[in-house]
mmCIF file of C-alpha atoms in Angstrom:
data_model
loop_
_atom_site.group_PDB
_atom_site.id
_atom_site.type_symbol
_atom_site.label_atom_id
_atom_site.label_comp_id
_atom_site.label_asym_id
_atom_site.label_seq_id
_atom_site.Cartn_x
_atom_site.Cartn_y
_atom_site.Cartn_z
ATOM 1 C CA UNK A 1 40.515 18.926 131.618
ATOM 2 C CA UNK A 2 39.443 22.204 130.732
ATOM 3 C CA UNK A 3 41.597 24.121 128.518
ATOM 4 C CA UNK A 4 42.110 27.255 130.671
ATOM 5 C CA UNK A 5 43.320 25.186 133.578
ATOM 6 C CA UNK A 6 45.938 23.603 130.942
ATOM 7 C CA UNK A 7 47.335 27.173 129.901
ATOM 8 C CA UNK A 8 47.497 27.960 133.714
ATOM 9 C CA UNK A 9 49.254 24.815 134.760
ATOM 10 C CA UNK A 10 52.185 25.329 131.656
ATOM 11 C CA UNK A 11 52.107 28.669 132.788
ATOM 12 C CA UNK A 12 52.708 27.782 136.086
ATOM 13 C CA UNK A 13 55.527 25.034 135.316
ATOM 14 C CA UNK A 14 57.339 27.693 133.081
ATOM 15 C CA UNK A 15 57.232 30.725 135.481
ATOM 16 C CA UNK A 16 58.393 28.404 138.740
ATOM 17 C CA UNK A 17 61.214 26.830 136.729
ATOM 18 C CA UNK A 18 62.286 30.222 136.267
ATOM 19 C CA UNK A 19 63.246 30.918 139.605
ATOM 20 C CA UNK A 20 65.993 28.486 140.430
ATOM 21 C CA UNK A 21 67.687 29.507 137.163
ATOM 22 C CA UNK A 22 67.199 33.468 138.354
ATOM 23 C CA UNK A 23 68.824 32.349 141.510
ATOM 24 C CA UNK A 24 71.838 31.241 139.935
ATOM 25 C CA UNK A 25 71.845 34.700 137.839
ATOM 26 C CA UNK A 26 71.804 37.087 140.887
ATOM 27 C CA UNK A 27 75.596 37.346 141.887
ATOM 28 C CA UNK A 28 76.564 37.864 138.181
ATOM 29 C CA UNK A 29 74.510 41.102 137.635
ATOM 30 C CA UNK A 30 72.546 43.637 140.031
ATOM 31 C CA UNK A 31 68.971 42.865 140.511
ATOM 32 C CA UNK A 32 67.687 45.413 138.942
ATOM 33 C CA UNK A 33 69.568 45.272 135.691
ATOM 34 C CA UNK A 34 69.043 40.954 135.766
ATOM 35 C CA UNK A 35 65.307 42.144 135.639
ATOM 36 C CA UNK A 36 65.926 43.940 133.093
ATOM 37 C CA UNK A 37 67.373 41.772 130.856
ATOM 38 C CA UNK A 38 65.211 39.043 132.002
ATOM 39 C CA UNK A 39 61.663 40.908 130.817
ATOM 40 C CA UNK A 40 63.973 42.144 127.539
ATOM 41 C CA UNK A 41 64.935 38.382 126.570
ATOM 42 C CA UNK A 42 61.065 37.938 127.161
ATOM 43 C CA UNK A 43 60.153 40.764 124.620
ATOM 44 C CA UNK A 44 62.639 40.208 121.764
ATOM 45 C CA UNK A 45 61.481 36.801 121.900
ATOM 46 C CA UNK A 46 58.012 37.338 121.448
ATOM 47 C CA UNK A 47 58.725 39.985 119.199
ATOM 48 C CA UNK A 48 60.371 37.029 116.740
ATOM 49 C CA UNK A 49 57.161 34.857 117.524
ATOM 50 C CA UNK A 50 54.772 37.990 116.382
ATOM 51 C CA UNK A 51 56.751 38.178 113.556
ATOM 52 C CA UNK A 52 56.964 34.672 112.135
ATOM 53 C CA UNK A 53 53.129 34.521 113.498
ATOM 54 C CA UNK A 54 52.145 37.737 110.743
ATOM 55 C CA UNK A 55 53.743 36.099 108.058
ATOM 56 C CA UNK A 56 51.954 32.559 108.476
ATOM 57 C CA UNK A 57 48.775 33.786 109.353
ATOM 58 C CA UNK A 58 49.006 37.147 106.978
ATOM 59 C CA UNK A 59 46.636 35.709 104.500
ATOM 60 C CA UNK A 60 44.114 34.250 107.001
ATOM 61 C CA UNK A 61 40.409 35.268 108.355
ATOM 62 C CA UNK A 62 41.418 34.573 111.863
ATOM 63 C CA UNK A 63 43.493 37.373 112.830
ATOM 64 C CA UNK A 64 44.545 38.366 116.661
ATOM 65 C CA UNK A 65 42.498 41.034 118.406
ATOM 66 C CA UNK A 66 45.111 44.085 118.933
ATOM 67 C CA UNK A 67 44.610 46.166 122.316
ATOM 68 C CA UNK A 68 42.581 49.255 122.298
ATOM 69 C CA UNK A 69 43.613 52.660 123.379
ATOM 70 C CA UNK A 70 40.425 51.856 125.578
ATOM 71 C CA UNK A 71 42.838 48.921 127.182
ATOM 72 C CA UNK A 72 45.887 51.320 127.792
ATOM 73 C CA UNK A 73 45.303 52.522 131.092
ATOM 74 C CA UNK A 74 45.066 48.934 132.369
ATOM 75 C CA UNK A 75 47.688 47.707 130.733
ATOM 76 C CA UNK A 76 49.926 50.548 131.856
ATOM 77 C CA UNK A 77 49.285 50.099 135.318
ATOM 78 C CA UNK A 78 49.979 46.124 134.730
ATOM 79 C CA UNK A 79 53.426 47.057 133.307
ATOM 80 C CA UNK A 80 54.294 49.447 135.623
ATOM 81 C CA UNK A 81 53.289 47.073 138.928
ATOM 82 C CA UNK A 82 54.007 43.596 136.920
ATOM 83 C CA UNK A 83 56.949 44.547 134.614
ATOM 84 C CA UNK A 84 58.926 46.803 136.669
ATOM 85 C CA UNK A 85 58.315 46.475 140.277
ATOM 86 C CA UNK A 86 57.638 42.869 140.944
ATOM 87 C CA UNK A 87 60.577 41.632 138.884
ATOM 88 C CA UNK A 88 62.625 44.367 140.845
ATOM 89 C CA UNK A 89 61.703 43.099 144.351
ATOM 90 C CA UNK A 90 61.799 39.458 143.104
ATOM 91 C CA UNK A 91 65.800 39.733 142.343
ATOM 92 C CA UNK A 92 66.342 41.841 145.569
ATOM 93 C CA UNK A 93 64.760 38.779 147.731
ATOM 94 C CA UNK A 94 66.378 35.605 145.875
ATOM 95 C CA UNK A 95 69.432 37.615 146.769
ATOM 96 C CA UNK A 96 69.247 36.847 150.265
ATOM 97 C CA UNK A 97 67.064 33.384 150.724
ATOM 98 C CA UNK A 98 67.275 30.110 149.334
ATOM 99 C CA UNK A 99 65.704 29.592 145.220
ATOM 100 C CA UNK A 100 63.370 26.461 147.070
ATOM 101 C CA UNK A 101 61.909 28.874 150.114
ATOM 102 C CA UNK A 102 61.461 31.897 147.442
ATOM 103 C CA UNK A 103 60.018 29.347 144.947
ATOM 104 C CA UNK A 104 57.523 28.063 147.621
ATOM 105 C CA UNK A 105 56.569 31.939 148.781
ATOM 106 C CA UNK A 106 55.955 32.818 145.034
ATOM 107 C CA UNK A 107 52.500 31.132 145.811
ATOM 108 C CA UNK A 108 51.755 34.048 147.683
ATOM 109 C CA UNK A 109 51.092 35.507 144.375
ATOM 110 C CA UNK A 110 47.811 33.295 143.994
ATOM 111 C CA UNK A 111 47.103 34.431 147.200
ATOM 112 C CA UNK A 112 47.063 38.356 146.408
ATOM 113 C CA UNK A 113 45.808 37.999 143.293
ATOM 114 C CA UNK A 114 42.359 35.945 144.434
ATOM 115 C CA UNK A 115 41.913 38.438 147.247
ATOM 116 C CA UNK A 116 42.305 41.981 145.115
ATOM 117 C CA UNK A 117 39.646 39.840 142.220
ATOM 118 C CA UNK A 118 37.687 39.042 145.308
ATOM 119 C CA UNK A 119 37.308 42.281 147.658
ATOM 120 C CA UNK A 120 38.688 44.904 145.217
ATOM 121 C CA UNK A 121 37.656 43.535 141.630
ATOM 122 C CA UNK A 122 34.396 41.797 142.748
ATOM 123 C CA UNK A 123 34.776 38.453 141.118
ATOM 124 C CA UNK A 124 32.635 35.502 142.716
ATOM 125 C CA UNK A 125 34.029 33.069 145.338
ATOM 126 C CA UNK A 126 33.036 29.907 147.573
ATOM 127 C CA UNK A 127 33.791 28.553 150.913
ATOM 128 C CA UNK A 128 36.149 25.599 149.287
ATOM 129 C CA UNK A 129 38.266 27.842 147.671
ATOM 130 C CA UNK A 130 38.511 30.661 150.294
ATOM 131 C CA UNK A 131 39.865 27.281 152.897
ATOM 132 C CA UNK A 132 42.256 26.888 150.067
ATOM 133 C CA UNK A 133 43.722 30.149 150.152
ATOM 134 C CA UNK A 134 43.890 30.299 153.446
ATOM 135 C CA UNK A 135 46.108 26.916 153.782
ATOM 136 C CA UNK A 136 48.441 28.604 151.310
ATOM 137 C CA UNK A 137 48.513 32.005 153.628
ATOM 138 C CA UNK A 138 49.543 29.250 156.771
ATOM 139 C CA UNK A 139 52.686 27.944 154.277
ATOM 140 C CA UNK A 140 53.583 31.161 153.400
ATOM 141 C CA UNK A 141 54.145 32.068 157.081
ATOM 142 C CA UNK A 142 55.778 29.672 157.716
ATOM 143 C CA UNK A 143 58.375 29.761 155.140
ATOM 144 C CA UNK A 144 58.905 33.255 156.196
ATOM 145 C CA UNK A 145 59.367 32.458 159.527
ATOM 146 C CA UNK A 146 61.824 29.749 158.710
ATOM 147 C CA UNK A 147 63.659 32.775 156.686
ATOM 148 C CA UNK A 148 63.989 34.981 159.913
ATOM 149 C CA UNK A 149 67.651 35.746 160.804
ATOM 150 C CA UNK A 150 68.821 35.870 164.370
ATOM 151 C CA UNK A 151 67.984 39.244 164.861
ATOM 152 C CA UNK A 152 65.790 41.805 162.467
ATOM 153 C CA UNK A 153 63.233 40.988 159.620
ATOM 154 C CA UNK A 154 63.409 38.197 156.957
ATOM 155 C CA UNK A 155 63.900 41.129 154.955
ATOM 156 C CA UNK A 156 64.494 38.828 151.631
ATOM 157 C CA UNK A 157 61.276 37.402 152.367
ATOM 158 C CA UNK A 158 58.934 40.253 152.466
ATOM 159 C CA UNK A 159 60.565 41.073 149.349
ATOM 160 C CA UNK A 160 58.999 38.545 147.589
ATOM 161 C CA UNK A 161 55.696 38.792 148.770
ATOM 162 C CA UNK A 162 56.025 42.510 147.990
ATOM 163 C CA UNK A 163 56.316 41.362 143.975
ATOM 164 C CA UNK A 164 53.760 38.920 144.628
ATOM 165 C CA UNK A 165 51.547 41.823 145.424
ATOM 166 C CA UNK A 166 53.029 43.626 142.745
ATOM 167 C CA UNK A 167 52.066 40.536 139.968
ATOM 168 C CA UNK A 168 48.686 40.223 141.865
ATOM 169 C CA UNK A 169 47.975 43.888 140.699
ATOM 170 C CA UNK A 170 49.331 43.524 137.815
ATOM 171 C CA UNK A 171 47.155 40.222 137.170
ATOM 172 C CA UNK A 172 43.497 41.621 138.108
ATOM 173 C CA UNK A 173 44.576 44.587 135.470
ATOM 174 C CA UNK A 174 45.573 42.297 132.957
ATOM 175 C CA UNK A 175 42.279 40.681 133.555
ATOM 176 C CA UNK A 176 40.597 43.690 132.238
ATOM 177 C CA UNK A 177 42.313 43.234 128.426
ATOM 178 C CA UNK A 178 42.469 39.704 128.493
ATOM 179 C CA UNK A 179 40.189 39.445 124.838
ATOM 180 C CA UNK A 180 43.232 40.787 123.127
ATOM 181 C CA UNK A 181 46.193 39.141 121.629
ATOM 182 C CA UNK A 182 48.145 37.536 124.678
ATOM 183 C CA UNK A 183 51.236 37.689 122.444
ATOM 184 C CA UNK A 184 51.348 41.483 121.674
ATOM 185 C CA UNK A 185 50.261 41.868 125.110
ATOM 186 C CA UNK A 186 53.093 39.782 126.780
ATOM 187 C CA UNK A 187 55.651 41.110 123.877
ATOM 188 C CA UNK A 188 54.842 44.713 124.849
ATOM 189 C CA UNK A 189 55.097 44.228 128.801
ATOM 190 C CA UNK A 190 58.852 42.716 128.286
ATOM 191 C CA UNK A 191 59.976 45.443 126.265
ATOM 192 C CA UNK A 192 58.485 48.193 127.786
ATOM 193 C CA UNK A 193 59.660 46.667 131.110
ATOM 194 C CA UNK A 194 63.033 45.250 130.134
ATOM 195 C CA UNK A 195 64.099 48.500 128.753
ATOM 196 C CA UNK A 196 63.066 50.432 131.983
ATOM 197 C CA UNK A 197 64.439 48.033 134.315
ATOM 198 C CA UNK A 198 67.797 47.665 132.495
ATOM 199 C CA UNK A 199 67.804 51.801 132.028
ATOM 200 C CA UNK A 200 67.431 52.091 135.747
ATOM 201 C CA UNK A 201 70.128 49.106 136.610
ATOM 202 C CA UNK A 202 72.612 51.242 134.057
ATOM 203 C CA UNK A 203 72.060 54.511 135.373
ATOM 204 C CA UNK A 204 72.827 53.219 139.082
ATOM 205 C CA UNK A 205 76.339 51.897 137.370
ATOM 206 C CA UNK A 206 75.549 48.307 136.753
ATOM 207 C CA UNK A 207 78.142 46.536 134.931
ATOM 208 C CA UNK A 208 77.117 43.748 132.713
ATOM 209 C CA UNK A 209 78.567 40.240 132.897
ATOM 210 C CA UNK A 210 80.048 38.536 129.793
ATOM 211 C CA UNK A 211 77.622 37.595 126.720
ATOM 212 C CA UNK A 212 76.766 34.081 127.782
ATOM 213 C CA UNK A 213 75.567 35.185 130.641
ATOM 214 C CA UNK A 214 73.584 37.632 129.344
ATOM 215 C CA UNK A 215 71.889 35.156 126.534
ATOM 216 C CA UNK A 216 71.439 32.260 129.007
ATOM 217 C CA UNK A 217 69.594 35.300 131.167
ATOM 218 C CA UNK A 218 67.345 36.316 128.045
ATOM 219 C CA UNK A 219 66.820 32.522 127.541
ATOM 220 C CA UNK A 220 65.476 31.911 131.026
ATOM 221 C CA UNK A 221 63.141 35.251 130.590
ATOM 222 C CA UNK A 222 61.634 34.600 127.230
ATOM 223 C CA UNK A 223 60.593 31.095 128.686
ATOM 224 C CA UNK A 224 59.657 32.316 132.156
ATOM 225 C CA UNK A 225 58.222 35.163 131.973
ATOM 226 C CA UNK A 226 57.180 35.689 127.884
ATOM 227 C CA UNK A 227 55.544 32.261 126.819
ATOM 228 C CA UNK A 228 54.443 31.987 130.859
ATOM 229 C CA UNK A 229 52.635 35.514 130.436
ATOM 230 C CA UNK A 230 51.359 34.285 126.734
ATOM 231 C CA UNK A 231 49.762 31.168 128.279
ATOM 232 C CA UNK A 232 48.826 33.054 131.469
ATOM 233 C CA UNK A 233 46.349 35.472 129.674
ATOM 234 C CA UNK A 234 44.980 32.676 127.973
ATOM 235 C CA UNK A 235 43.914 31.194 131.501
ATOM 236 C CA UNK A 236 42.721 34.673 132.324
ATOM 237 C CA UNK A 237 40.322 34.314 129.511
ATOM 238 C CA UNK A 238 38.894 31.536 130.201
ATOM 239 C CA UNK A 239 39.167 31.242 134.274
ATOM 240 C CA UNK A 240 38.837 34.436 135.798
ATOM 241 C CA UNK A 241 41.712 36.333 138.053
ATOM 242 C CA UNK A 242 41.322 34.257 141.379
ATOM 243 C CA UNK A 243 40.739 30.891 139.618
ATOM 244 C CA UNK A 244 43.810 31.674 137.038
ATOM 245 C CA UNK A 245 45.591 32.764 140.340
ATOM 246 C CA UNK A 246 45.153 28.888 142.149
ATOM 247 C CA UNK A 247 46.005 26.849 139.643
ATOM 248 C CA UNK A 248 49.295 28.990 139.306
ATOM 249 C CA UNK A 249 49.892 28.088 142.930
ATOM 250 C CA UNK A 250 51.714 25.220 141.638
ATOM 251 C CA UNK A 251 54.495 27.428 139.886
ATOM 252 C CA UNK A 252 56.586 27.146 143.137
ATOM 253 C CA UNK A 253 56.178 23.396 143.832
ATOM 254 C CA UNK A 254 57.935 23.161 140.086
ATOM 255 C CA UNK A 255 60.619 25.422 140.733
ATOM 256 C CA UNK A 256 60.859 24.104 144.552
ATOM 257 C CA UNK A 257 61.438 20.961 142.859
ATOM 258 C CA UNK A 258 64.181 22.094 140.222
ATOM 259 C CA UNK A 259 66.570 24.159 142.944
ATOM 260 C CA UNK A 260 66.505 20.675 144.952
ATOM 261 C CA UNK A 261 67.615 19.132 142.110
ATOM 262 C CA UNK A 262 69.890 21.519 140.369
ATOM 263 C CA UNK A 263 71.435 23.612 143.326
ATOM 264 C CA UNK A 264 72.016 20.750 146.154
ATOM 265 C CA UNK A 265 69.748 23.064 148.658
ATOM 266 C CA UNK A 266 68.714 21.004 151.771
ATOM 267 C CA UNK A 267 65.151 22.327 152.836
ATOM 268 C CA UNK A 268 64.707 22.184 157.135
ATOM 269 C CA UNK A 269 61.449 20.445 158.534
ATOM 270 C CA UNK A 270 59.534 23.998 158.048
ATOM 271 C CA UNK A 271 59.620 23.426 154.114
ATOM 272 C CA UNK A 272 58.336 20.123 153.695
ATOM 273 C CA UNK A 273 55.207 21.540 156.329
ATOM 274 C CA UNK A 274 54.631 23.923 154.491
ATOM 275 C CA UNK A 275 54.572 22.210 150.949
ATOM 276 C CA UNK A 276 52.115 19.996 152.424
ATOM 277 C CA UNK A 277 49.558 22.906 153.534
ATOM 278 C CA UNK A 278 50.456 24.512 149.861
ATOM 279 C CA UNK A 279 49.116 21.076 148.416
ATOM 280 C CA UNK A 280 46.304 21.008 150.201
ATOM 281 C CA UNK A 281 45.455 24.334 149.518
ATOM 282 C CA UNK A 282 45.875 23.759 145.499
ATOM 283 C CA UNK A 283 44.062 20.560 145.755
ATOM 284 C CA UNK A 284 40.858 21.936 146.914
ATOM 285 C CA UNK A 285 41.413 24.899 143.827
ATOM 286 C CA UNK A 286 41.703 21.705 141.802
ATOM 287 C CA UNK A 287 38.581 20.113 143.182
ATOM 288 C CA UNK A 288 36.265 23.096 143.057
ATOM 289 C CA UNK A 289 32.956 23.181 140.934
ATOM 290 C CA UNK A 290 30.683 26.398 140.392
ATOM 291 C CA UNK A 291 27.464 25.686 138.636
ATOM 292 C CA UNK A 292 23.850 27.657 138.811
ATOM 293 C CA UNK A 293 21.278 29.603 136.672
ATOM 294 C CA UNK A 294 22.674 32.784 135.537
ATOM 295 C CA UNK A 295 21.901 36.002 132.730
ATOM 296 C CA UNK A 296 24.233 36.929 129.751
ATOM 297 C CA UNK A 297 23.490 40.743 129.140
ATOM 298 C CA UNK A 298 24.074 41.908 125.726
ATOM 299 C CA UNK A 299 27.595 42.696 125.074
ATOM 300 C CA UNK A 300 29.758 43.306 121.888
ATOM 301 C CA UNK A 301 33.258 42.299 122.265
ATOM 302 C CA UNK A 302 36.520 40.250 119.726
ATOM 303 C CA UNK A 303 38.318 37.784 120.755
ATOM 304 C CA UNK A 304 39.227 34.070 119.314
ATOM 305 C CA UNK A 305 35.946 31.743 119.691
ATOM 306 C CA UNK A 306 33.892 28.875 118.317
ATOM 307 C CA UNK A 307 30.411 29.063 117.685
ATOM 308 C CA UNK A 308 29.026 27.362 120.628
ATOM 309 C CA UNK A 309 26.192 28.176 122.616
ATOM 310 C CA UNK A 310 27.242 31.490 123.276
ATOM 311 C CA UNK A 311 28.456 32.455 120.470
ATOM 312 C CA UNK A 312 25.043 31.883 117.871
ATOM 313 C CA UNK A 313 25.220 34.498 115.926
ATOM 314 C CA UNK A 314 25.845 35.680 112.123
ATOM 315 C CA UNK A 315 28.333 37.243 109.966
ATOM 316 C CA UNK A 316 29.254 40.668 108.205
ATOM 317 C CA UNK A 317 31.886 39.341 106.077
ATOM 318 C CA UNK A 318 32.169 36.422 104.042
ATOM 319 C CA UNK A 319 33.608 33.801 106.388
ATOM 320 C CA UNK A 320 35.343 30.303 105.334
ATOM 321 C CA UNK A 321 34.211 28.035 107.833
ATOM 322 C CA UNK A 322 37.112 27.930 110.108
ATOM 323 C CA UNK A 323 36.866 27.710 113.535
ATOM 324 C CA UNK A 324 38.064 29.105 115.821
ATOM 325 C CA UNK A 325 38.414 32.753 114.840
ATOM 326 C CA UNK A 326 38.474 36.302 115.631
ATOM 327 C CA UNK A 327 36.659 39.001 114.974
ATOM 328 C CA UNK A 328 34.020 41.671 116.611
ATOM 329 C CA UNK A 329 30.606 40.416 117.820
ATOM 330 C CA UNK A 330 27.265 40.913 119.441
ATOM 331 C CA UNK A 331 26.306 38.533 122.382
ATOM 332 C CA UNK A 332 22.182 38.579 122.720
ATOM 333 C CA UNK A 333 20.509 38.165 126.206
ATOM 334 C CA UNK A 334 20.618 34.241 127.416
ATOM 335 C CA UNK A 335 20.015 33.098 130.845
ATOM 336 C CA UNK A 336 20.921 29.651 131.184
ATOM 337 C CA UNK A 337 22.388 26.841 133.852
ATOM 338 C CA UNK A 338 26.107 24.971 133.358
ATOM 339 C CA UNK A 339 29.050 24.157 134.823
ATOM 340 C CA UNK A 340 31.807 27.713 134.302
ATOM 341 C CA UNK A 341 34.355 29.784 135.709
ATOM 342 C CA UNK A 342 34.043 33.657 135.850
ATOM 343 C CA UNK A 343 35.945 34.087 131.994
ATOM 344 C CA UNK A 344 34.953 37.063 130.069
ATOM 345 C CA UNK A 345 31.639 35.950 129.607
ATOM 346 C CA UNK A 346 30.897 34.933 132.980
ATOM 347 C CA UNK A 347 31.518 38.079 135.071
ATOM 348 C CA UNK A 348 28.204 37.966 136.773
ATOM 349 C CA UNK A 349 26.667 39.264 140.087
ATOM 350 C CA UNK A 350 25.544 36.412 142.728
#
């Protein structure tokens, strides 16, 4: 199995096992300030991992790429849609629907994110996987409509596909500095974002709940949204936005799965229809192959990589044979035929 697909499935598993646990964290804080402490838990733990990481590695060739102040505006807008508003609107649904129906409609995220890397970010697509997405659309509709009350809007449903669309922003910009280190990346998104959120939550007179509460809440975060992210821009790297996007699809499935299990819900006839038509939708991401002739231009770029085919070329400094490593590069014209996903060096016209 390709490795990007791996760091996009534990991605997935992480992030959707989230939810249920979110779910249970929602009448103990307001959503906004449980957001906040969510994407802070995230951050201080990541902040321990890039610590412990600079100390092993301090003496070693094969150092992280750091973002650029050519990467900012990106990765500002990614904080500000990802970091702040998604988690926002995320807390503000689960208050008012089941954690299994708002773990299956977190799959509209996929859904968003292929169609902004499609129509807004220009990233390739076939037939197989546009069917796919378009299953998942049907499942989301109908878990919405299963959500409707007896009069009004399923108000806690459009919620959540509001941070969906929020996270598929904030996943085409996080595309764009994807080379870097995931891990200061991911670090600096849960701080940044965990200290607005929570700001916000106190200044509209949240009260916090006891300390447990507030570790088991940081716990959940640094596991569902920090090492999720982490892995998440490693699939970026290697898949492309939309691609990245599908295999994530299965996040909800895993955290479907876990609020059957851990919270006793009992899912109506709608739910199971529309896991099936999520399935099928994944399965034929799953099952898709993109293969044809195609030109590398000449580009200079860092990022972690092993000398393979395209990545011939020599060295300014005296290297010690390890592999993989880091460092800048120059890639030289190559036109070629294989099996790949749009990763950063596959972002090609058809």
């Amino acid at each position: 199995m390709h490795i990007g697909v791996i760091y996009a499935l534990l991605a997935a598993v992480l992030f959707g096992a989230s939810t249920p646990f979110a779910k249970t964290l929602v009448g103990q804080m307001p959503p906004v300030a449980l957001a906040g402490v969510l994407y802070l838990g995230s951050g201080i733990g990541l902040l321990v991992c890039y610590a412990v990481r600079a100390v092993v590695q301090r003496n070693s060739q094969d150092q992280p790429v750091a973002l650029t102040c050519h990467d900012l505006p990106w990765f500002a807008g990614a904080i500000a849609a990802g970091g702040v508003a998604g988690p926002l609107l995320l807390m503000v649904g689960l208050s008012s629907i089941s954690a299994s129906a708002a773990s299956l409609l977190l799959n509209m995220e996929g859904v968003l994110t292929s169609m902004l890397a499609w129509f807004v970010f220009k990233e390739n697509f076939d037939r197989r996987v546009f069917i796919g997405m378009l299953l998942i659309v049907a499942a989301g509709v109908l878990l919405s409509w299963d959500q409707t009350p007896a009069a009004g809007l399923p108000w806690g449903a459009i919620a959540i596909i509001g941070a969906c669309l929020c996270w598929g922003i904030d996943n085409n910009l996080t595309r764009k500095v994807s080379a870097s280190d995931p891990l200061q990346i991911a670090g600096t998104k849960g701080l940044v974002a965990g200290s607005v959120n929570l700001t916000i939550g106190l200044a509209l007179g949240a009260s916090m709940p006891a300390a447990p509460t507030i570790l088991l809440a940081g716990v959940v975060g640094f596991c569902g949204y920090g090492l999720s992210l982490v892995l998440f821009v490693l699939a970026l790297r290697h898949l492309g936005t939309a691609r990245t996007g599908a295999y994530f699809s299965a996040a909800p499935f895993a955290g479907a799965a876990l609020s059957l299990l851990m919270l006793g819900e009992v899912p109506g006839a709608l739910f199971w229809v529309a896991a099936a038509l999520m399935g099928g939708g994944i399965w034929l991401h799953l099952t898709e192959s993109h293969a044809h002739e195609h030109e590398h231009l000449p580009m200079s770029h860092a990022h972690k990589h092993s000398h393979d085919e395209h990545h011939q070329h020599e060295h300014d400094f005296d290297w010690d044979g390890v592999e993989p490593h880091a460092h800048a590069h120059q890639h030289a014209p190559l036109r070629h035929s294989h099996p790949h996903y749009p990763d950063i060096h596959h972002r090609h016209k058809h």
